[in-house]
Amino acid sequence: MRSDLIKKGVDRTPHKALLKSLGLIDSEMNKPFIAVVCAASDYVPGHSHLHEISASVKDGIRNAGGIPFEFFTIGVCDGLAMNHKGMRYSLASRELIADSIEVMLTAHPLDGVVFIPNCDKIVPGMIMAAARMNLPSIFVSGGPMKAGCVQGKRVGYSEIYEAIGQYSNGEIDETVLKDYENNACPTCGSCSGMYTANSMNCLTEAIGLALPYNGTEPAVNSARRRIAKEAGERIVELYRQDIKAKDILTKDNMINALATDMAIGASSNTVLHLLAIAHEAGIDITLSDIDSVSRKVPQLAKLNPASDVFIEDLNAAGGIQTVLKELDKAGAINADVLTVTGTQKERLAGAKEADGIVVHKADSPIRKDGGIAILTGNLAENGSVVKQGAVKPEMMDTICTAKVFDGEQSAVDAILNGDIQPGDVVVIRYEGPKGGPGMPEMLAPTAAIVGKGLDGSVALITDGRFSGASRGAAVGHVSPEAAEGGLIAFVENGDKIHIDIPGRKIELLVSDEELANRKEKGILPPKELSGYLKRYAKMVTSSNTGAVYSD
């Protein structure tokens, strides 16, 4: 046992004395010590109930003969951090989470780990830590929020932002806006659509590090507690079988996750996180691999914010296992890979058949390629990302006129004030990993465009990123970013930009001679920073490598 480092031998008597101060008895010293890494928080809606999930996990560990030890991580709610300085800390928190878990699990050596995340950056941060520590590991999320109901219609979190645009247009009044405030987020849990949190929890299941239905079972259902208890029991068995995180975190499993990503039209943020996880696990995956998977894997599900189908509907239709079953039929995944409960093929044997409504059959997909596309061109030489499954058909191939903003808020103001017109492309720059810093999510501008009824005629391009709740012709993760001298830094008002999603191209239609003249002017100087953001900006790499720290 790894925990023998603190409980075996005469020279460990001081360590054992400290353990007994916790109430442990001699018989427990011979049992596996299991870490329970929980991201519970009193004011993050996706995490407010994780103490209950953790209690069920610990019950399961004890049922199976293990001894649980719980500790906690930080966790940023992207919704609460949105549109202010706090959003610059969201992506940056991912590295802090991974580092802090490494510290705790190295200083206090235990034999296995149950990870309990739920929201956006906590999930990938914990998977990165699992890869780094390479212990027997299993994940159990807190589960998604139920969909809200406003004016007789089911809604998710993104519709609240869109309602602001409708309010500014005079389409709804304060009473309706208050209805959104009171009823759009009715329960605890991660927000109810295929946003980043639910995307990552679904992909953790697809990778094989979590039990079936981990990604889709609603937070308030008793089945969520049973999954937690089963995960607690299962981690003890993984310890006994000596199955470690990197036995499951293989390239084939990661490609399965990418295929699932494309099939469910997941958040564009998954690209950042899967690249970072692959980097941590020593797996060679690039944007080219992601694009290759995107081109051949069909989209089988279209969920809110791209439709009125919610995570709870996917759960009722069979969840991620049903999606994987269809992908297996299409030859798009390797079902022989190992998971925390046998092989993926063994798990799929009991999965529901696709209903053809929530989960389409592989031979009659929503679209023949995946929900996410990688665009390259002179405006994004190292790549950019678009959630093509949430783009209107008329915006798939378009030439727009640039309206340029050196930051998010001025762009939001321009959209809400009516300064953005059909045929424009909103260019928001200096919001990348270094330039932001922290690559803040931009739900407000995308939602404002939708709320203004412009999502069929206005695009948005940024070196920042988007919320999983964003929809429309929104191209993010532009690399190189403006702060590193990427071409996005030299776009000017009135320039024409060609966005060709089917052709996977994004081009600034300006002559080389003119661009050379503009580049002589240089880029904006770095922002004055302090504290963690100052250190983060120095260490973080480009979005095309997952915005990981430089080696």
Coordinates of C-alpha atoms in Angstrom, one line a residue:
M1 CA 0.0 0.0 0.0
R2 CA 1.2 3.5 -0.8
S3 CA -0.3 4.5 2.6
D4 CA 2.2 2.3 4.3
L5 CA 4.6 5.2 4.0
I6 CA 2.7 6.7 7.0
K7 CA 1.4 3.6 8.9
K8 CA 4.0 0.8 8.7
G9 CA 7.0 0.3 11.0
V10 CA 8.3 1.5 14.3
D11 CA 9.6 4.7 12.7
R12 CA 6.1 5.6 11.7
T13 CA 4.8 5.6 15.2
P14 CA 4.5 9.4 15.2
H15 CA 2.5 9.3 12.0
K16 CA 0.2 6.6 13.5
A17 CA -0.3 8.7 16.6
L18 CA -1.5 11.5 14.4
L19 CA -3.8 9.2 12.5
K20 CA -5.2 7.8 15.8
S21 CA -5.9 11.4 16.9
L22 CA -8.5 11.4 14.1
G23 CA -10.2 8.4 15.8
L24 CA -8.7 5.6 13.7
I25 CA -8.3 2.1 15.3
D26 CA -5.7 -0.6 14.8
S27 CA -7.9 -2.7 12.4
E28 CA -8.3 0.3 10.1
M29 CA -4.6 0.7 9.7
N30 CA -4.5 -2.5 7.6
K31 CA -7.2 -1.3 5.2
P32 CA -6.6 0.9 2.0
F33 CA -6.7 4.6 2.7
I34 CA -8.8 6.3 0.0
A35 CA -8.7 10.1 -0.7
V36 CA -12.0 11.8 -1.4
V37 CA -11.2 15.0 -3.3
C38 CA -14.3 17.2 -3.1
A39 CA -15.0 20.7 -4.6
A40 CA -18.0 21.5 -2.3
S41 CA -18.8 25.1 -2.0
D42 CA -21.6 27.0 -0.3
Y43 CA -22.1 29.5 -3.1
V44 CA -21.4 27.6 -6.3
P45 CA -24.8 26.1 -7.4
G46 CA -23.1 23.2 -9.1
H47 CA -21.2 22.4 -5.9
S48 CA -23.5 23.3 -3.1
H49 CA -24.7 19.7 -2.7
L50 CA -21.3 18.0 -3.1
H51 CA -21.1 17.4 0.7
E52 CA -24.0 15.0 0.2
I53 CA -22.4 13.3 -2.8
S54 CA -19.2 12.9 -0.8
A55 CA -21.1 11.4 2.1
S56 CA -22.4 8.7 -0.2
V57 CA -19.0 8.1 -1.7
K58 CA -17.5 7.6 1.8
D59 CA -20.3 5.2 2.6
G60 CA -19.4 3.2 -0.4
I61 CA -15.7 3.2 0.5
R62 CA -16.5 1.9 3.9
N63 CA -18.9 -0.7 2.5
A64 CA -16.0 -2.1 0.4
G65 CA -13.5 -2.2 3.3
G66 CA -11.6 1.1 2.7
I67 CA -11.0 4.1 4.9
P68 CA -12.0 7.5 3.4
F69 CA -10.2 10.7 3.9
E70 CA -11.8 13.9 2.5
F71 CA -10.1 17.1 1.5
F72 CA -11.3 20.0 -0.6
T73 CA -10.3 22.1 -3.7
I74 CA -11.2 25.5 -4.9
G75 CA -13.8 25.8 -7.6
V76 CA -14.9 28.8 -9.7
C77 CA -18.5 29.2 -10.9
D78 CA -18.2 30.6 -14.3
G79 CA -21.7 32.1 -14.2
L80 CA -20.9 34.1 -11.0
A81 CA -17.5 35.0 -12.4
M82 CA -18.9 36.1 -15.8
N83 CA -18.4 39.7 -17.1
H84 CA -16.0 41.0 -14.4
K85 CA -12.4 40.5 -13.3
G86 CA -13.2 37.2 -11.7
M87 CA -13.6 35.5 -15.1
R88 CA -9.9 36.0 -15.7
Y89 CA -9.3 33.6 -12.8
S90 CA -11.5 30.8 -14.1
L91 CA -9.3 29.0 -16.6
A92 CA -6.3 29.9 -14.4
S93 CA -7.8 28.0 -11.5
R94 CA -7.5 24.7 -13.5
E95 CA -3.7 24.7 -12.9
L96 CA -4.1 25.6 -9.2
I97 CA -6.5 22.7 -8.7
A98 CA -4.2 20.2 -10.3
D99 CA -1.2 21.6 -8.3
S100 CA -3.0 21.6 -5.0
I101 CA -4.2 18.0 -5.4
E102 CA -0.6 16.9 -6.2
V103 CA 0.6 18.7 -3.0
M104 CA -2.1 17.0 -0.8
L105 CA -1.7 13.5 -2.3
T106 CA 2.1 13.6 -2.1
A107 CA 2.3 15.0 1.4
H108 CA -0.3 12.5 2.6
P109 CA 0.2 9.3 0.6
L110 CA -3.0 7.4 0.1
D111 CA -3.9 4.3 -2.0
G112 CA -6.7 5.6 -4.3
V113 CA -8.7 8.6 -5.1
V114 CA -12.4 9.5 -5.7
F115 CA -12.7 12.9 -7.4
I116 CA -15.9 14.8 -6.9
P117 CA -16.1 17.8 -9.3
N118 CA -19.0 19.3 -11.2
C119 CA -18.3 22.7 -12.8
D120 CA -16.2 23.9 -15.7
K121 CA -12.5 24.0 -14.8
I122 CA -12.7 21.7 -11.7
V123 CA -13.3 18.6 -13.9
P124 CA -10.3 19.0 -16.1
G125 CA -8.1 20.2 -13.3
M126 CA -8.9 17.0 -11.4
I127 CA -8.3 14.8 -14.4
M128 CA -4.9 16.4 -14.9
A129 CA -4.2 15.7 -11.3
A130 CA -5.3 12.1 -11.7
A131 CA -2.9 11.7 -14.6
R132 CA -0.1 13.3 -12.7
M133 CA -0.5 11.2 -9.6
N134 CA -1.4 8.0 -11.5
L135 CA -3.2 6.3 -8.6
P136 CA -6.4 4.2 -8.8
S137 CA -8.9 6.9 -9.6
I138 CA -12.6 7.3 -10.3
F139 CA -14.8 10.4 -10.9
V140 CA -18.3 11.1 -9.7
S141 CA -19.8 14.5 -10.6
G142 CA -22.5 16.4 -8.8
G143 CA -24.8 16.1 -11.8
P144 CA -26.7 18.6 -13.9
M145 CA -29.4 21.1 -12.8
K146 CA -32.9 20.5 -14.0
A147 CA -34.1 22.8 -16.8
G148 CA -36.0 25.9 -15.8
C149 CA -39.4 27.1 -16.9
V150 CA -40.2 30.7 -17.9
Q151 CA -43.4 31.8 -19.5
G152 CA -44.4 28.2 -20.1
K153 CA -41.2 27.3 -21.9
R154 CA -38.2 25.2 -20.6
V155 CA -35.1 27.3 -20.5
G156 CA -31.4 27.0 -19.5
Y157 CA -28.8 29.5 -18.2
S158 CA -27.9 30.9 -21.6
E159 CA -31.5 32.1 -22.2
I160 CA -31.2 34.5 -19.3
Y161 CA -28.4 36.4 -21.1
E162 CA -30.4 36.3 -24.3
A163 CA -33.4 37.8 -22.4
I164 CA -31.2 40.8 -21.6
G165 CA -30.9 41.5 -25.3
Q166 CA -34.6 41.0 -25.7
Y167 CA -35.3 43.4 -22.9
S168 CA -32.9 46.0 -24.4
N169 CA -34.9 45.7 -27.6
G170 CA -38.2 46.2 -25.8
E171 CA -39.4 42.7 -26.7
I172 CA -40.0 41.7 -23.0
D173 CA -40.6 43.8 -19.9
E174 CA -39.2 43.7 -16.3
T175 CA -41.8 41.2 -15.2
V176 CA -40.6 38.6 -17.7
L177 CA -36.9 39.4 -16.9
K178 CA -37.7 38.8 -13.2
D179 CA -39.3 35.5 -14.2
Y180 CA -36.0 34.4 -15.7
E181 CA -34.2 35.5 -12.6
N182 CA -36.5 33.4 -10.4
N183 CA -37.1 30.3 -12.4
A184 CA -34.3 29.7 -15.0
C185 CA -32.1 27.9 -12.5
P186 CA -34.5 25.9 -10.4
T187 CA -32.2 23.4 -8.6
C188 CA -28.6 22.8 -7.5
G189 CA -26.3 21.2 -10.1
S190 CA -24.3 22.2 -13.1
C191 CA -26.3 24.4 -15.6
S192 CA -28.9 22.4 -17.4
G193 CA -27.6 22.5 -21.1
M194 CA -24.6 21.0 -22.9
Y195 CA -22.4 23.7 -21.4
T196 CA -18.8 23.2 -20.4
A197 CA -19.4 21.5 -17.0
N198 CA -21.8 18.9 -18.4
S199 CA -19.7 18.5 -21.5
M200 CA -16.6 17.6 -19.4
N201 CA -18.6 15.3 -17.0
C202 CA -20.0 13.5 -20.1
L203 CA -16.5 13.2 -21.5
T204 CA -15.1 11.8 -18.2
E205 CA -17.6 9.0 -18.6
A206 CA -16.6 8.5 -22.3
I207 CA -13.0 8.4 -21.3
G208 CA -13.9 5.6 -18.9
L209 CA -12.9 7.3 -15.6
A210 CA -16.5 7.4 -14.4
L211 CA -19.5 5.1 -14.1
P212 CA -22.4 5.1 -16.6
Y213 CA -24.8 8.0 -16.2
N214 CA -22.2 10.1 -14.3
G215 CA -22.4 12.8 -17.0
T216 CA -26.2 13.0 -17.2
E217 CA -28.1 11.9 -14.1
P218 CA -29.7 15.1 -12.5
A219 CA -28.2 16.4 -9.3
V220 CA -31.4 16.1 -7.3
N221 CA -32.2 12.5 -8.2
S222 CA -31.6 9.7 -5.7
A223 CA -29.9 7.8 -8.5
R224 CA -27.1 10.4 -8.3
R225 CA -26.4 9.3 -4.7
R226 CA -26.4 5.7 -5.7
I227 CA -23.8 6.4 -8.4
A228 CA -21.7 8.1 -5.7
K229 CA -22.0 5.1 -3.4
E230 CA -21.2 2.7 -6.2
A231 CA -18.1 4.8 -7.1
G232 CA -17.0 4.6 -3.5
E233 CA -17.2 0.8 -3.6
R234 CA -15.6 0.7 -7.0
I235 CA -12.5 2.6 -6.0
V236 CA -11.5 0.0 -3.4
E237 CA -11.8 -2.7 -6.1
L238 CA -9.7 -0.6 -8.5
Y239 CA -7.1 -0.4 -5.8
R240 CA -7.2 -4.2 -5.3
Q241 CA -6.9 -4.8 -9.1
D242 CA -4.1 -2.2 -9.2
I243 CA -5.8 -0.3 -12.1
K244 CA -4.4 3.2 -12.2
A245 CA -5.6 6.4 -13.9
K246 CA -3.1 6.2 -16.8
D247 CA -4.2 2.6 -17.5
I248 CA -7.5 4.2 -18.5
L249 CA -6.2 7.6 -19.7
T250 CA -4.8 6.2 -23.0
K251 CA -4.8 7.7 -26.5
D252 CA -7.6 5.3 -27.6
N253 CA -9.8 6.4 -24.6
M254 CA -9.0 10.1 -25.4
I255 CA -10.0 9.6 -29.0
N256 CA -13.2 8.0 -27.8
A257 CA -13.8 11.1 -25.7
L258 CA -13.1 13.3 -28.8
A259 CA -15.6 11.3 -30.8
T260 CA -18.2 11.7 -28.1
D261 CA -17.4 15.4 -27.9
M262 CA -18.3 15.7 -31.6
A263 CA -21.3 13.5 -31.4
I264 CA -23.0 15.5 -28.6
G265 CA -22.1 18.9 -29.8
A266 CA -20.2 19.7 -26.7
S267 CA -18.7 23.0 -25.5
S268 CA -15.8 24.4 -27.5
N269 CA -13.9 24.7 -24.2
T270 CA -13.5 20.9 -24.2
V271 CA -10.8 21.4 -26.9
L272 CA -8.7 23.4 -24.4
H273 CA -9.2 20.8 -21.7
L274 CA -8.7 17.7 -23.7
L275 CA -5.4 19.1 -25.0
A276 CA -4.3 19.9 -21.5
I277 CA -5.3 16.5 -20.1
A278 CA -3.5 14.8 -23.0
H279 CA -0.4 16.9 -22.3
E280 CA -0.5 15.9 -18.6
A281 CA -0.9 12.2 -19.4
G282 CA 1.9 12.3 -22.0
I283 CA -0.5 11.5 -24.9
D284 CA 0.2 13.0 -28.3
I285 CA -3.0 14.8 -29.3
T286 CA -3.1 18.0 -31.3
L287 CA -5.6 20.3 -32.9
S288 CA -5.0 18.3 -36.1
D289 CA -6.2 15.2 -34.4
I290 CA -9.3 17.0 -33.1
D291 CA -10.0 18.3 -36.6
S292 CA -9.5 14.8 -38.1
V293 CA -12.0 13.3 -35.6
S294 CA -14.4 16.2 -36.3
R295 CA -14.5 15.5 -40.0
K296 CA -15.5 11.8 -39.7
V297 CA -17.6 11.6 -36.6
P298 CA -21.3 12.4 -37.0
Q299 CA -23.3 14.6 -34.6
L300 CA -25.9 12.5 -33.0
A301 CA -27.4 14.8 -30.4
K302 CA -28.1 18.6 -30.3
L303 CA -28.8 19.9 -26.8
N304 CA -29.5 23.3 -25.3
P305 CA -28.2 26.0 -26.0
A306 CA -28.4 24.7 -29.6
S307 CA -31.9 23.3 -29.1
D308 CA -34.7 22.8 -26.5
V309 CA -33.3 19.4 -25.5
F310 CA -31.6 19.3 -22.1
I311 CA -29.2 17.0 -20.3
E312 CA -32.1 15.4 -18.3
D313 CA -33.6 14.4 -21.7
L314 CA -30.3 12.8 -22.8
N315 CA -30.2 11.0 -19.5
A316 CA -33.7 9.6 -20.0
A317 CA -32.8 8.5 -23.5
G318 CA -29.8 6.4 -22.2
G319 CA -27.1 9.0 -21.6
I320 CA -23.6 8.9 -22.9
Q321 CA -23.6 5.1 -23.1
T322 CA -26.3 5.2 -25.8
V323 CA -24.3 7.8 -27.7
L324 CA -21.2 5.5 -27.4
K325 CA -23.2 2.5 -28.6
E326 CA -24.2 4.3 -31.8
L327 CA -20.6 5.5 -32.3
D328 CA -19.4 1.9 -31.9
K329 CA -21.9 0.7 -34.5
A330 CA -20.4 3.4 -36.8
G331 CA -16.9 2.2 -36.1
A332 CA -16.0 5.7 -34.6
I333 CA -14.7 4.5 -31.3
N334 CA -12.6 1.6 -29.9
A335 CA -14.9 -0.2 -27.5
D336 CA -12.2 -2.6 -26.3
V337 CA -10.6 0.0 -24.1
L338 CA -10.5 -0.3 -20.3
T339 CA -12.8 1.7 -18.0
V340 CA -13.3 1.8 -14.3
T341 CA -15.8 -1.1 -14.8
G342 CA -14.4 -3.5 -17.3
T343 CA -14.2 -2.7 -21.0
Q344 CA -16.3 -0.1 -22.8
K345 CA -17.7 -2.9 -24.9
E346 CA -18.9 -4.7 -21.7
R347 CA -20.6 -1.5 -20.6
L348 CA -22.3 -0.9 -23.9
A349 CA -23.9 -4.3 -23.9
G350 CA -26.5 -3.0 -21.4
A351 CA -26.9 0.4 -23.0
K352 CA -30.3 1.6 -24.4
E353 CA -30.7 1.8 -28.2
A354 CA -30.9 5.3 -29.7
D355 CA -34.4 6.7 -29.8
G356 CA -33.7 8.6 -33.1
I357 CA -35.0 11.8 -31.4
V358 CA -32.7 12.8 -28.6
V359 CA -30.0 10.5 -29.8
H360 CA -30.0 10.0 -33.5
K361 CA -29.0 6.8 -35.2
A362 CA -25.5 6.9 -36.7
D363 CA -26.9 6.2 -40.2
S364 CA -29.3 9.2 -39.9
P365 CA -27.3 11.8 -37.9
I366 CA -28.0 15.5 -37.3
R367 CA -25.0 16.3 -39.4
K368 CA -22.4 14.0 -41.0
D369 CA -19.4 15.7 -39.2
G370 CA -18.9 16.7 -35.6
G371 CA -20.3 19.5 -33.5
I372 CA -17.0 21.3 -33.2
A373 CA -14.7 22.4 -36.1
I374 CA -11.1 23.6 -36.1
L375 CA -10.5 26.6 -38.5
T376 CA -7.1 27.8 -39.7
G377 CA -6.0 30.5 -42.0
N378 CA -4.0 33.7 -41.9
L379 CA -6.2 35.0 -39.0
A380 CA -5.5 31.8 -37.0
E381 CA -2.3 30.2 -38.2
N382 CA -2.2 27.9 -35.2
G383 CA -5.9 27.2 -35.2
S384 CA -9.3 28.4 -33.8
V385 CA -12.4 26.7 -32.6
V386 CA -16.1 27.0 -33.4
K387 CA -19.1 25.0 -32.1
Q388 CA -20.5 24.5 -35.6
G389 CA -23.4 22.4 -34.3
A390 CA -24.8 25.6 -32.8
V391 CA -24.3 27.9 -35.9
K392 CA -27.2 28.8 -38.2
P393 CA -26.9 27.5 -41.8
E394 CA -26.7 31.0 -43.3
M395 CA -23.6 31.8 -41.2
M396 CA -21.6 28.7 -42.1
D397 CA -19.8 30.4 -45.0
T398 CA -19.9 34.2 -44.8
I399 CA -17.8 37.3 -45.4
C400 CA -18.4 40.0 -42.7
T401 CA -17.2 43.5 -42.0
A402 CA -15.0 43.8 -38.9
K403 CA -16.0 45.9 -35.8
V404 CA -12.9 45.7 -33.6
F405 CA -12.8 45.9 -29.7
D406 CA -9.7 45.6 -27.5
G407 CA -11.7 43.9 -24.7
E408 CA -15.1 42.3 -24.0
Q409 CA -17.1 45.0 -22.3
S410 CA -16.9 47.6 -25.0
A411 CA -18.1 45.0 -27.5
V412 CA -21.1 44.1 -25.3
D413 CA -22.0 47.8 -25.0
A414 CA -21.8 48.2 -28.7
I415 CA -24.1 45.2 -29.3
L416 CA -26.7 46.3 -26.8
N417 CA -26.6 49.9 -28.0
G418 CA -27.4 48.9 -31.6
D419 CA -24.0 49.7 -33.0
I420 CA -23.6 46.2 -34.5
Q421 CA -25.5 45.7 -37.7
P422 CA -26.3 42.7 -40.0
G423 CA -23.1 41.7 -41.9
D424 CA -20.7 42.7 -39.2
V425 CA -18.2 40.5 -37.4
V426 CA -17.4 41.5 -33.8
V427 CA -13.7 41.1 -33.2
I428 CA -12.7 41.0 -29.6
R429 CA -8.9 40.7 -28.9
Y430 CA -6.4 40.9 -26.2
E431 CA -8.5 38.4 -24.3
G432 CA -6.3 35.3 -24.8
P433 CA -4.4 33.2 -22.2
K434 CA -1.6 35.8 -21.9
G435 CA -3.5 38.9 -23.1
G436 CA -6.6 38.5 -20.9
P437 CA -4.9 37.1 -19.0
G438 CA -6.9 33.9 -18.3
M439 CA -8.8 33.7 -21.6
P440 CA -12.1 34.8 -20.2
E441 CA -15.4 33.3 -21.4
M442 CA -17.6 35.5 -23.4
L443 CA -21.2 34.6 -22.9
A444 CA -22.5 38.1 -22.7
P445 CA -21.6 39.2 -26.2
T446 CA -22.7 36.0 -27.9
A447 CA -26.0 36.0 -25.9
A448 CA -26.5 39.7 -26.7
I449 CA -26.1 39.0 -30.4
V450 CA -28.7 36.2 -30.1
G451 CA -31.0 38.3 -27.9
K452 CA -30.9 41.1 -30.5
G453 CA -31.9 38.6 -33.2
L454 CA -28.6 39.0 -35.0
D455 CA -27.2 35.4 -34.8
G456 CA -28.2 34.8 -38.4
S457 CA -26.3 37.8 -39.7
V458 CA -23.5 38.7 -37.2
A459 CA -20.4 36.7 -36.3
L460 CA -17.9 37.0 -33.5
I461 CA -14.2 36.2 -33.5
T462 CA -11.9 36.3 -30.4
D463 CA -8.6 35.1 -29.0
G464 CA -10.6 34.5 -25.9
R465 CA -13.1 31.7 -25.4
F466 CA -16.8 31.2 -25.1
S467 CA -19.1 29.8 -22.5
G468 CA -20.5 26.3 -23.3
A469 CA -23.8 28.2 -23.2
S470 CA -22.8 30.3 -26.2
R471 CA -24.3 29.7 -29.6
G472 CA -24.1 31.3 -33.0
A473 CA -21.2 32.0 -35.4
A474 CA -18.7 32.4 -32.6
V475 CA -15.1 31.6 -33.4
G476 CA -12.7 31.5 -30.4
H477 CA -9.3 30.4 -29.3
V478 CA -7.7 32.3 -32.1
S479 CA -4.0 31.5 -32.0
P480 CA -1.5 33.2 -32.0
E481 CA -3.4 35.6 -29.8
A482 CA -3.1 39.4 -30.1
A483 CA -0.8 39.7 -27.1
E484 CA 1.7 37.5 -28.9
G485 CA 1.5 39.4 -32.2
G486 CA -1.1 37.3 -33.9
L487 CA -2.7 38.7 -36.9
I488 CA -5.9 39.4 -34.9
A489 CA -4.0 42.3 -33.3
F490 CA -3.8 44.1 -36.7
V491 CA -7.4 43.8 -37.8
E492 CA -9.0 47.2 -38.3
N493 CA -12.6 48.4 -38.5
G494 CA -14.0 47.9 -42.0
D495 CA -11.8 44.9 -42.9
K496 CA -13.5 42.0 -44.5
I497 CA -13.1 38.6 -42.9
H498 CA -14.1 35.3 -44.6
I499 CA -15.4 32.6 -42.2
D500 CA -15.7 29.3 -44.1
I501 CA -16.7 26.6 -41.5
P502 CA -17.3 23.8 -44.1
G503 CA -13.9 24.6 -45.6
R504 CA -12.3 25.0 -42.1
K505 CA -10.9 28.4 -43.1
I506 CA -10.8 31.8 -41.5
E507 CA -9.1 34.6 -43.5
L508 CA -8.5 38.3 -43.1
L509 CA -9.0 39.7 -46.6
V510 CA -6.3 42.4 -46.4
S511 CA -3.2 42.6 -48.6
D512 CA 0.2 41.5 -47.4
E513 CA 1.6 44.9 -48.0
E514 CA -1.1 46.6 -45.9
L515 CA -0.6 44.1 -43.1
A516 CA 3.2 44.7 -43.1
N517 CA 2.5 48.5 -42.7
R518 CA 0.2 47.8 -39.8
K519 CA 2.6 45.4 -38.1
E520 CA 5.2 48.2 -37.9
K521 CA 2.9 50.0 -35.4
G522 CA 3.3 47.0 -33.0
I523 CA 0.8 45.7 -30.4
L524 CA -0.6 47.0 -27.2
P525 CA 1.8 46.8 -24.2
P526 CA 1.1 44.1 -21.6
K527 CA -1.4 44.9 -18.9
E528 CA -0.2 45.9 -15.4
L529 CA -0.7 42.7 -13.4
S530 CA -0.2 41.5 -9.8
G531 CA -0.6 38.4 -7.8
Y532 CA -1.5 35.1 -9.3
L533 CA -2.6 36.5 -12.7
K534 CA 0.9 38.0 -13.1
R535 CA 2.5 34.6 -12.6
Y536 CA -0.1 32.9 -14.7
A537 CA 0.5 35.3 -17.7
K538 CA 4.2 34.5 -17.6
M539 CA 3.8 30.8 -17.5
V540 CA 0.8 30.0 -19.7
T541 CA 1.1 28.8 -23.3
S542 CA -1.1 29.3 -26.3
S543 CA -4.7 28.0 -26.6
N544 CA -3.7 25.6 -29.4
T545 CA -1.7 23.6 -26.8
G546 CA -4.4 23.7 -24.2
A547 CA -3.2 26.8 -22.4
V548 CA -1.0 24.7 -20.2
Y549 CA 2.0 26.0 -18.3
S550 CA 5.3 26.1 -20.3
D551 CA 7.7 23.2 -19.4

